[in-house]
Amino acid sequence: MRESSKILLDKYQVRKSTQQKEVFADWISSHLKEYGYDVKRDNYSKNGTNLVVGDIDKADVMLTAHYDTQANFYFPIFMGFSNWISFFLSQLWTLIPMILVLIVIVVISNVWHLDLGAKLIISLLGLFGYNMFVSYSAANKHTANDNTSGVATLLSIMEDLPIELREKVCFVFFDEEESGLIGSMAFNKKHKNIINEKPMINFDCVSDGETLYFVTKKQFRESFFSDLLELSVVTTLKDSSKDYQFGSAFKNVYTSDQIFYKNSVGVCAAKRAPLFGYYIDRVHTKRDTIFDPENIRLLSQIMIVFLHKI
């Protein structure tokens, strides 16, 4: 495991509060300065800051990952994404705690013989309280895959990227992905005229799975960048035990920061179950501890080969 990944896991794995994110931003600014990079803090709100490295105007491509982390969900979670059925089932699964809250409220309301209006008010308050708990409870201390792995991938690329290739790429570390993709939306809104046609490759949850999965939007698939990326993947993984898959963003419902960008690719590491398809699990819980350095190394190498080709 490279040193920057080890430091991330040992010292900066929790990046939920404003203070925690500022401490991380200070470290990454200092670390990347040693490699000749300048980290710009792009503030879009009182508590929201994207970290930008490179010239967005001149860059040929954007490489991105969100750096914020989430609260501890306490409930086993998995996310199916390689077909609409698995996506729908995984969304239903995440609603189970909310349904249990409603069942408890209904039982208590019946015991207290409350009228319909009171039941509705208590139900709404219960759901609001549940959502507040999920959003603002204690920070998850284990974020190896989501998304310390994405941050580690960008750092690995930047550390190994030859100086002559650096002008080709703008790196963006998005804030508040876990709050609803807020940082990436703000960045898109601010720079829309510049980045509307610019290809963007986003890394989220890339260290816990044997298949490197590339979810591509139509505009990217129809560009010459698509062929270059696929060639870079095939070349890099030809002697690797890792598998890879390419899939369209319409069929593969992978909800990360790239969804607001027309010319984009979402990258993750996935597992596969018969019939169900490809999925991600363990995230948002204390079980998010799997960090495969080989995935990071391979993705970094793929991107450097890709940047050489464009």
mmCIF file of C-alpha atoms in Angstrom:
data_model
loop_
_atom_site.group_PDB
_atom_site.id
_atom_site.type_symbol
_atom_site.label_atom_id
_atom_site.label_comp_id
_atom_site.label_asym_id
_atom_site.label_seq_id
_atom_site.Cartn_x
_atom_site.Cartn_y
_atom_site.Cartn_z
ATOM 1 C CA MET A 1 0.000 0.000 0.000
ATOM 2 C CA ARG A 2 1.355 3.427 -0.920
ATOM 3 C CA GLU A 3 2.087 5.903 1.856
ATOM 4 C CA SER A 4 -0.691 8.396 1.043
ATOM 5 C CA SER A 5 -3.314 5.630 1.214
ATOM 6 C CA LYS A 6 -1.976 4.481 4.560
ATOM 7 C CA ILE A 7 -2.093 8.027 5.948
ATOM 8 C CA LEU A 8 -5.654 8.472 4.685
ATOM 9 C CA LEU A 9 -6.802 5.291 6.406
ATOM 10 C CA ASP A 10 -4.898 5.913 9.631
ATOM 11 C CA LYS A 11 -5.533 9.627 10.153
ATOM 12 C CA TYR A 12 -8.185 11.055 7.816
ATOM 13 C CA GLN A 13 -10.802 8.352 7.355
ATOM 14 C CA VAL A 14 -13.530 10.430 9.053
ATOM 15 C CA ARG A 15 -14.418 13.540 7.030
ATOM 16 C CA LYS A 16 -17.980 14.381 8.055
ATOM 17 C CA SER A 17 -17.961 17.609 10.082
ATOM 18 C CA THR A 18 -16.757 20.943 8.728
ATOM 19 C CA GLN A 19 -13.758 20.808 11.055
ATOM 20 C CA GLN A 20 -12.830 17.272 10.003
ATOM 21 C CA LYS A 21 -13.021 18.255 6.348
ATOM 22 C CA GLU A 22 -10.885 21.351 6.942
ATOM 23 C CA VAL A 23 -8.215 19.250 8.661
ATOM 24 C CA PHE A 24 -8.241 16.873 5.695
ATOM 25 C CA ALA A 25 -8.061 19.771 3.212
ATOM 26 C CA ASP A 26 -5.036 21.174 5.063
ATOM 27 C CA TRP A 27 -3.275 17.829 4.874
ATOM 28 C CA ILE A 28 -4.025 17.149 1.215
ATOM 29 C CA SER A 29 -2.929 20.688 0.284
ATOM 30 C CA SER A 30 0.368 20.190 2.079
ATOM 31 C CA HIS A 31 0.842 16.691 0.686
ATOM 32 C CA LEU A 32 0.165 17.624 -2.939
ATOM 33 C CA LYS A 33 2.348 20.720 -2.693
ATOM 34 C CA GLU A 34 5.280 18.313 -2.366
ATOM 35 C CA TYR A 35 4.376 17.031 -5.850
ATOM 36 C CA GLY A 36 4.060 20.507 -7.338
ATOM 37 C CA TYR A 37 0.258 20.820 -7.188
ATOM 38 C CA ASP A 38 -1.779 23.752 -5.914
ATOM 39 C CA VAL A 39 -5.095 22.892 -4.229
ATOM 40 C CA LYS A 40 -7.788 25.564 -4.594
ATOM 41 C CA ARG A 41 -10.693 25.628 -2.149
ATOM 42 C CA ASP A 42 -13.845 26.335 -4.121
ATOM 43 C CA ASN A 43 -16.387 27.426 -1.496
ATOM 44 C CA TYR A 44 -20.003 27.225 -2.684
ATOM 45 C CA SER A 45 -21.741 27.577 0.706
ATOM 46 C CA LYS A 46 -20.980 28.194 4.363
ATOM 47 C CA ASN A 47 -20.231 24.520 4.987
ATOM 48 C CA GLY A 48 -19.474 23.302 1.461
ATOM 49 C CA THR A 49 -16.050 23.334 -0.189
ATOM 50 C CA ASN A 50 -14.895 21.512 -3.303
ATOM 51 C CA LEU A 51 -11.146 21.017 -3.676
ATOM 52 C CA VAL A 52 -9.859 21.718 -7.179
ATOM 53 C CA VAL A 53 -6.439 20.928 -8.635
ATOM 54 C CA GLY A 54 -5.688 22.056 -12.173
ATOM 55 C CA ASP A 55 -7.119 24.481 -14.704
ATOM 56 C CA ILE A 56 -10.714 23.580 -15.529
ATOM 57 C CA ASP A 57 -10.630 25.847 -18.608
ATOM 58 C CA LYS A 58 -7.598 24.199 -20.227
ATOM 59 C CA ALA A 59 -8.019 20.600 -19.064
ATOM 60 C CA ASP A 60 -9.129 17.929 -21.543
ATOM 61 C CA VAL A 61 -10.731 15.751 -18.870
ATOM 62 C CA MET A 62 -11.940 15.893 -15.256
ATOM 63 C CA LEU A 63 -11.108 13.176 -12.724
ATOM 64 C CA THR A 64 -13.242 13.369 -9.591
ATOM 65 C CA ALA A 65 -14.169 11.752 -6.271
ATOM 66 C CA HIS A 66 -16.145 12.916 -3.260
ATOM 67 C CA TYR A 67 -14.161 13.341 -0.064
ATOM 68 C CA ASP A 68 -16.937 13.787 2.506
ATOM 69 C CA THR A 69 -18.051 10.802 4.593
ATOM 70 C CA GLN A 70 -21.324 9.769 6.178
ATOM 71 C CA ALA A 71 -22.987 9.003 9.484
ATOM 72 C CA ASN A 72 -23.069 5.417 10.745
ATOM 73 C CA PHE A 73 -26.236 3.833 9.351
ATOM 74 C CA TYR A 74 -26.194 0.839 11.787
ATOM 75 C CA PHE A 75 -28.181 -1.213 9.242
ATOM 76 C CA PRO A 76 -26.674 -3.637 6.695
ATOM 77 C CA ILE A 77 -26.787 -1.989 3.301
ATOM 78 C CA PHE A 78 -26.250 -3.066 -0.279
ATOM 79 C CA MET A 79 -26.731 -1.228 -3.535
ATOM 80 C CA GLY A 80 -27.654 -3.090 -6.694
ATOM 81 C CA PHE A 81 -27.013 -1.028 -9.804
ATOM 82 C CA SER A 82 -26.472 -3.175 -12.906
ATOM 83 C CA ASN A 83 -30.190 -3.384 -13.737
ATOM 84 C CA TRP A 84 -33.347 -1.578 -12.713
ATOM 85 C CA ILE A 85 -34.764 -4.534 -10.777
ATOM 86 C CA SER A 86 -31.725 -4.866 -8.502
ATOM 87 C CA PHE A 87 -31.635 -1.094 -8.048
ATOM 88 C CA PHE A 88 -35.313 -1.050 -7.064
ATOM 89 C CA LEU A 89 -34.893 -3.972 -4.642
ATOM 90 C CA SER A 90 -31.904 -2.352 -2.954
ATOM 91 C CA GLN A 91 -33.853 0.890 -2.549
ATOM 92 C CA LEU A 92 -36.693 -1.046 -0.907
ATOM 93 C CA TRP A 93 -34.156 -2.664 1.408
ATOM 94 C CA THR A 94 -32.950 0.727 2.656
ATOM 95 C CA LEU A 95 -36.564 1.629 3.498
ATOM 96 C CA ILE A 96 -36.932 -1.260 5.973
ATOM 97 C CA PRO A 97 -35.818 0.783 9.036
ATOM 98 C CA MET A 98 -38.244 3.541 8.069
ATOM 99 C CA ILE A 99 -41.065 1.014 7.698
ATOM 100 C CA LEU A 100 -40.244 -0.418 11.132
ATOM 101 C CA VAL A 101 -40.426 3.084 12.618
ATOM 102 C CA LEU A 102 -43.879 3.550 11.078
ATOM 103 C CA ILE A 103 -45.068 0.176 12.393
ATOM 104 C CA VAL A 104 -44.007 1.103 15.930
ATOM 105 C CA ILE A 105 -45.762 4.464 15.620
ATOM 106 C CA VAL A 106 -48.978 2.824 14.390
ATOM 107 C CA VAL A 107 -48.951 0.295 17.240
ATOM 108 C CA ILE A 108 -48.391 3.001 19.856
ATOM 109 C CA SER A 109 -51.047 5.215 18.273
ATOM 110 C CA ASN A 110 -53.580 2.386 18.438
ATOM 111 C CA VAL A 111 -52.728 1.651 22.064
ATOM 112 C CA TRP A 112 -53.285 5.321 22.868
ATOM 113 C CA HIS A 113 -56.475 5.402 20.749
ATOM 114 C CA LEU A 114 -55.335 8.457 18.798
ATOM 115 C CA ASP A 115 -57.448 9.860 16.000
ATOM 116 C CA LEU A 116 -56.316 9.900 12.354
ATOM 117 C CA GLY A 117 -54.994 13.477 12.476
ATOM 118 C CA ALA A 118 -52.817 12.761 15.503
ATOM 119 C CA LYS A 119 -51.534 9.552 13.887
ATOM 120 C CA LEU A 120 -50.483 11.472 10.775
ATOM 121 C CA ILE A 121 -48.692 14.151 12.801
ATOM 122 C CA ILE A 122 -46.842 11.591 14.929
ATOM 123 C CA SER A 123 -45.929 9.580 11.824
ATOM 124 C CA LEU A 124 -44.476 12.657 10.113
ATOM 125 C CA LEU A 125 -42.539 13.587 13.258
ATOM 126 C CA GLY A 126 -41.253 10.029 13.528
ATOM 127 C CA LEU A 127 -40.049 9.984 9.923
ATOM 128 C CA PHE A 128 -38.460 13.406 10.343
ATOM 129 C CA GLY A 129 -36.691 12.214 13.488
ATOM 130 C CA TYR A 130 -35.477 9.089 11.710
ATOM 131 C CA ASN A 131 -34.068 11.098 8.797
ATOM 132 C CA MET A 132 -32.360 13.498 11.202
ATOM 133 C CA PHE A 133 -30.851 10.540 13.045
ATOM 134 C CA VAL A 134 -29.546 8.995 9.819
ATOM 135 C CA SER A 135 -28.087 12.311 8.632
ATOM 136 C CA TYR A 136 -26.658 13.702 11.860
ATOM 137 C CA SER A 137 -25.844 10.729 14.067
ATOM 138 C CA ALA A 138 -22.270 9.828 14.950
ATOM 139 C CA ALA A 139 -19.835 9.813 12.053
ATOM 140 C CA ASN A 140 -18.978 6.454 10.578
ATOM 141 C CA LYS A 141 -15.387 5.697 11.568
ATOM 142 C CA HIS A 142 -14.993 3.130 8.795
ATOM 143 C CA THR A 143 -15.044 4.612 5.289
ATOM 144 C CA ALA A 144 -12.401 2.574 3.487
ATOM 145 C CA ASN A 145 -14.527 1.993 0.405
ATOM 146 C CA ASP A 146 -16.937 4.955 0.565
ATOM 147 C CA ASN A 147 -15.092 7.017 -0.329
ATOM 148 C CA THR A 148 -11.583 6.958 1.047
ATOM 149 C CA SER A 149 -10.864 4.648 -1.878
ATOM 150 C CA GLY A 150 -11.880 7.287 -4.433
ATOM 151 C CA VAL A 151 -9.737 9.922 -2.741
ATOM 152 C CA ALA A 152 -6.810 7.487 -2.620
ATOM 153 C CA THR A 153 -7.231 6.794 -6.337
ATOM 154 C CA LEU A 154 -6.985 10.472 -7.264
ATOM 155 C CA LEU A 155 -3.944 10.901 -5.017
ATOM 156 C CA SER A 156 -2.287 7.863 -6.582
ATOM 157 C CA ILE A 157 -2.865 9.236 -10.082
ATOM 158 C CA MET A 158 -1.545 12.663 -9.136
ATOM 159 C CA GLU A 159 1.539 11.285 -7.434
ATOM 160 C CA ASP A 160 2.500 9.171 -10.463
ATOM 161 C CA LEU A 161 1.342 11.488 -13.254
ATOM 162 C CA PRO A 162 4.213 12.800 -15.411
ATOM 163 C CA ILE A 163 4.549 16.581 -15.370
ATOM 164 C CA GLU A 164 3.956 16.838 -19.126
ATOM 165 C CA LEU A 165 0.467 15.305 -18.726
ATOM 166 C CA ARG A 166 -0.766 17.469 -15.869
ATOM 167 C CA GLU A 167 -2.282 20.195 -18.030
ATOM 168 C CA LYS A 168 -4.593 17.609 -19.581
ATOM 169 C CA VAL A 169 -6.545 16.994 -16.394
ATOM 170 C CA CYS A 170 -8.415 18.864 -13.678
ATOM 171 C CA PHE A 171 -8.892 16.951 -10.423
ATOM 172 C CA VAL A 172 -11.925 17.749 -8.267
ATOM 173 C CA PHE A 173 -12.631 16.436 -4.772
ATOM 174 C CA PHE A 174 -16.356 17.007 -4.251
ATOM 175 C CA ASP A 175 -17.915 17.869 -0.910
ATOM 176 C CA GLU A 176 -21.381 16.857 0.365
ATOM 177 C CA GLU A 177 -22.005 13.901 -1.911
ATOM 178 C CA GLU A 178 -23.460 12.082 1.065
ATOM 179 C CA SER A 179 -25.921 14.943 1.639
ATOM 180 C CA GLY A 180 -27.376 14.630 -1.853
ATOM 181 C CA LEU A 181 -24.627 15.264 -4.441
ATOM 182 C CA ILE A 182 -24.581 18.923 -3.392
ATOM 183 C CA GLY A 183 -20.920 19.670 -4.120
ATOM 184 C CA SER A 184 -20.983 18.230 -7.633
ATOM 185 C CA MET A 185 -24.225 20.065 -8.423
ATOM 186 C CA ALA A 186 -22.704 23.348 -7.243
ATOM 187 C CA PHE A 187 -19.558 22.778 -9.307
ATOM 188 C CA ASN A 188 -21.608 21.930 -12.391
ATOM 189 C CA LYS A 189 -23.734 25.044 -11.976
ATOM 190 C CA LYS A 190 -20.711 27.302 -11.501
ATOM 191 C CA HIS A 191 -18.706 25.954 -14.452
ATOM 192 C CA LYS A 192 -21.484 24.670 -16.718
ATOM 193 C CA ASN A 193 -20.442 26.642 -19.797
ATOM 194 C CA ILE A 194 -16.905 25.290 -19.523
ATOM 195 C CA ILE A 195 -17.516 21.662 -18.604
ATOM 196 C CA ASN A 196 -20.691 20.897 -20.537
ATOM 197 C CA GLU A 197 -18.793 18.888 -23.177
ATOM 198 C CA LYS A 198 -15.743 17.996 -21.083
ATOM 199 C CA PRO A 199 -15.433 14.290 -20.190
ATOM 200 C CA MET A 200 -15.590 13.508 -16.484
ATOM 201 C CA ILE A 201 -14.569 10.247 -14.790
ATOM 202 C CA ASN A 202 -15.758 9.836 -11.202
ATOM 203 C CA PHE A 203 -14.400 7.311 -8.670
ATOM 204 C CA ASP A 204 -16.687 6.198 -5.855
ATOM 205 C CA CYS A 205 -16.416 2.952 -3.862
ATOM 206 C CA VAL A 206 -13.555 1.406 -5.830
ATOM 207 C CA SER A 207 -11.767 -0.776 -3.254
ATOM 208 C CA ASP A 208 -14.199 -3.567 -2.297
ATOM 209 C CA GLY A 209 -14.912 -5.757 -5.302
ATOM 210 C CA GLU A 210 -13.191 -7.918 -7.895
ATOM 211 C CA THR A 211 -14.825 -6.251 -10.912
ATOM 212 C CA LEU A 212 -13.890 -2.721 -11.947
ATOM 213 C CA TYR A 213 -17.141 -1.347 -13.343
ATOM 214 C CA PHE A 214 -17.372 1.613 -15.723
ATOM 215 C CA VAL A 215 -20.845 3.151 -16.122
ATOM 216 C CA THR A 216 -20.816 5.419 -19.173
ATOM 217 C CA LYS A 217 -23.255 8.039 -20.399
ATOM 218 C CA LYS A 218 -24.304 8.191 -24.049
ATOM 219 C CA GLN A 219 -22.270 11.298 -24.907
ATOM 220 C CA PHE A 220 -19.106 9.693 -23.565
ATOM 221 C CA ARG A 221 -19.776 6.397 -25.371
ATOM 222 C CA GLU A 222 -20.173 8.241 -28.665
ATOM 223 C CA SER A 223 -16.884 10.128 -28.274
ATOM 224 C CA PHE A 224 -13.370 9.006 -29.133
ATOM 225 C CA PHE A 225 -12.606 9.104 -25.393
ATOM 226 C CA SER A 226 -14.680 5.941 -24.945
ATOM 227 C CA ASP A 227 -12.476 3.859 -27.238
ATOM 228 C CA LEU A 228 -9.343 5.222 -25.593
ATOM 229 C CA LEU A 229 -10.636 4.414 -22.107
ATOM 230 C CA GLU A 230 -11.634 0.882 -23.044
ATOM 231 C CA LEU A 231 -8.258 0.298 -24.704
ATOM 232 C CA SER A 232 -6.519 1.598 -21.564
ATOM 233 C CA VAL A 233 -8.566 -0.758 -19.377
ATOM 234 C CA VAL A 234 -7.942 -3.802 -21.575
ATOM 235 C CA THR A 235 -4.215 -3.060 -21.829
ATOM 236 C CA THR A 236 -3.782 -2.551 -18.088
ATOM 237 C CA LEU A 237 -5.848 -5.530 -16.934
ATOM 238 C CA LYS A 238 -4.684 -8.109 -19.491
ATOM 239 C CA ASP A 239 -2.409 -9.839 -16.945
ATOM 240 C CA SER A 240 -4.502 -9.032 -13.870
ATOM 241 C CA SER A 241 -6.838 -11.285 -11.903
ATOM 242 C CA LYS A 242 -9.334 -8.434 -11.769
ATOM 243 C CA ASP A 243 -12.315 -8.387 -14.092
ATOM 244 C CA TYR A 244 -13.913 -5.355 -15.730
ATOM 245 C CA GLN A 245 -17.283 -4.379 -17.138
ATOM 246 C CA PHE A 246 -18.594 -1.469 -19.186
ATOM 247 C CA GLY A 247 -22.274 -0.595 -18.997
ATOM 248 C CA SER A 248 -24.586 2.192 -20.118
ATOM 249 C CA ALA A 249 -25.840 4.708 -17.567
ATOM 250 C CA PHE A 250 -29.439 4.035 -18.621
ATOM 251 C CA LYS A 251 -29.320 0.350 -17.726
ATOM 252 C CA ASN A 252 -26.838 0.670 -14.860
ATOM 253 C CA VAL A 253 -28.244 2.978 -12.194
ATOM 254 C CA TYR A 254 -25.128 4.145 -10.366
ATOM 255 C CA THR A 255 -26.032 7.238 -8.351
ATOM 256 C CA SER A 256 -22.879 9.197 -7.658
ATOM 257 C CA ASP A 257 -21.541 12.641 -8.564
ATOM 258 C CA GLN A 258 -21.251 11.906 -12.292
ATOM 259 C CA ILE A 259 -25.022 11.714 -12.867
ATOM 260 C CA PHE A 260 -25.329 15.500 -13.390
ATOM 261 C CA TYR A 261 -22.639 15.528 -16.090
ATOM 262 C CA LYS A 262 -23.607 14.679 -19.672
ATOM 263 C CA ASN A 263 -20.195 13.416 -20.773
ATOM 264 C CA SER A 264 -19.325 11.222 -17.813
ATOM 265 C CA VAL A 265 -18.241 7.851 -16.460
ATOM 266 C CA GLY A 266 -18.915 6.459 -12.994
ATOM 267 C CA VAL A 267 -16.312 3.983 -11.737
ATOM 268 C CA CYS A 268 -16.764 1.538 -8.861
ATOM 269 C CA ALA A 269 -15.595 -1.892 -7.714
ATOM 270 C CA ALA A 270 -18.445 -4.388 -7.664
ATOM 271 C CA LYS A 271 -19.403 -7.888 -6.621
ATOM 272 C CA ARG A 272 -21.800 -10.111 -8.539
ATOM 273 C CA ALA A 273 -24.686 -12.296 -7.412
ATOM 274 C CA PRO A 274 -26.569 -14.729 -9.688
ATOM 275 C CA LEU A 275 -29.759 -13.205 -11.127
ATOM 276 C CA PHE A 276 -29.379 -10.071 -8.991
ATOM 277 C CA GLY A 277 -26.372 -8.717 -10.874
ATOM 278 C CA TYR A 278 -23.600 -6.412 -9.713
ATOM 279 C CA TYR A 279 -23.771 -4.664 -6.367
ATOM 280 C CA ILE A 280 -21.875 -2.778 -3.660
ATOM 281 C CA ASP A 281 -22.273 -3.619 0.026
ATOM 282 C CA ARG A 282 -20.945 -2.777 3.518
ATOM 283 C CA VAL A 283 -20.931 0.982 2.908
ATOM 284 C CA HIS A 284 -22.305 3.468 5.469
ATOM 285 C CA THR A 285 -21.695 0.952 8.263
ATOM 286 C CA LYS A 286 -18.875 -0.167 10.550
ATOM 287 C CA ARG A 287 -18.241 -3.018 8.078
ATOM 288 C CA ASP A 288 -16.795 -0.623 5.478
ATOM 289 C CA THR A 289 -13.221 -1.715 6.160
ATOM 290 C CA ILE A 290 -12.134 -3.372 2.906
ATOM 291 C CA PHE A 291 -9.425 -1.454 1.082
ATOM 292 C CA ASP A 292 -7.777 -3.336 -1.771
ATOM 293 C CA PRO A 293 -4.597 -1.455 -2.776
ATOM 294 C CA GLU A 294 -4.484 -3.419 -6.024
ATOM 295 C CA ASN A 295 -7.708 -1.781 -7.206
ATOM 296 C CA ILE A 296 -6.229 1.633 -6.505
ATOM 297 C CA ARG A 297 -2.999 0.769 -8.310
ATOM 298 C CA LEU A 298 -4.788 -0.575 -11.375
ATOM 299 C CA LEU A 299 -7.191 2.360 -11.671
ATOM 300 C CA SER A 300 -4.304 4.786 -11.318
ATOM 301 C CA GLN A 301 -2.391 2.979 -14.052
ATOM 302 C CA ILE A 302 -5.473 2.877 -16.311
ATOM 303 C CA MET A 303 -5.946 6.623 -15.984
ATOM 304 C CA ILE A 304 -2.314 7.437 -16.687
ATOM 305 C CA VAL A 305 -2.368 5.234 -19.802
ATOM 306 C CA PHE A 306 -5.623 6.958 -20.813
ATOM 307 C CA LEU A 307 -4.129 10.432 -20.338
ATOM 308 C CA HIS A 308 -1.132 9.448 -22.443
ATOM 309 C CA LYS A 309 -3.498 8.526 -25.276
ATOM 310 C CA ILE A 310 -5.652 11.681 -25.392
#
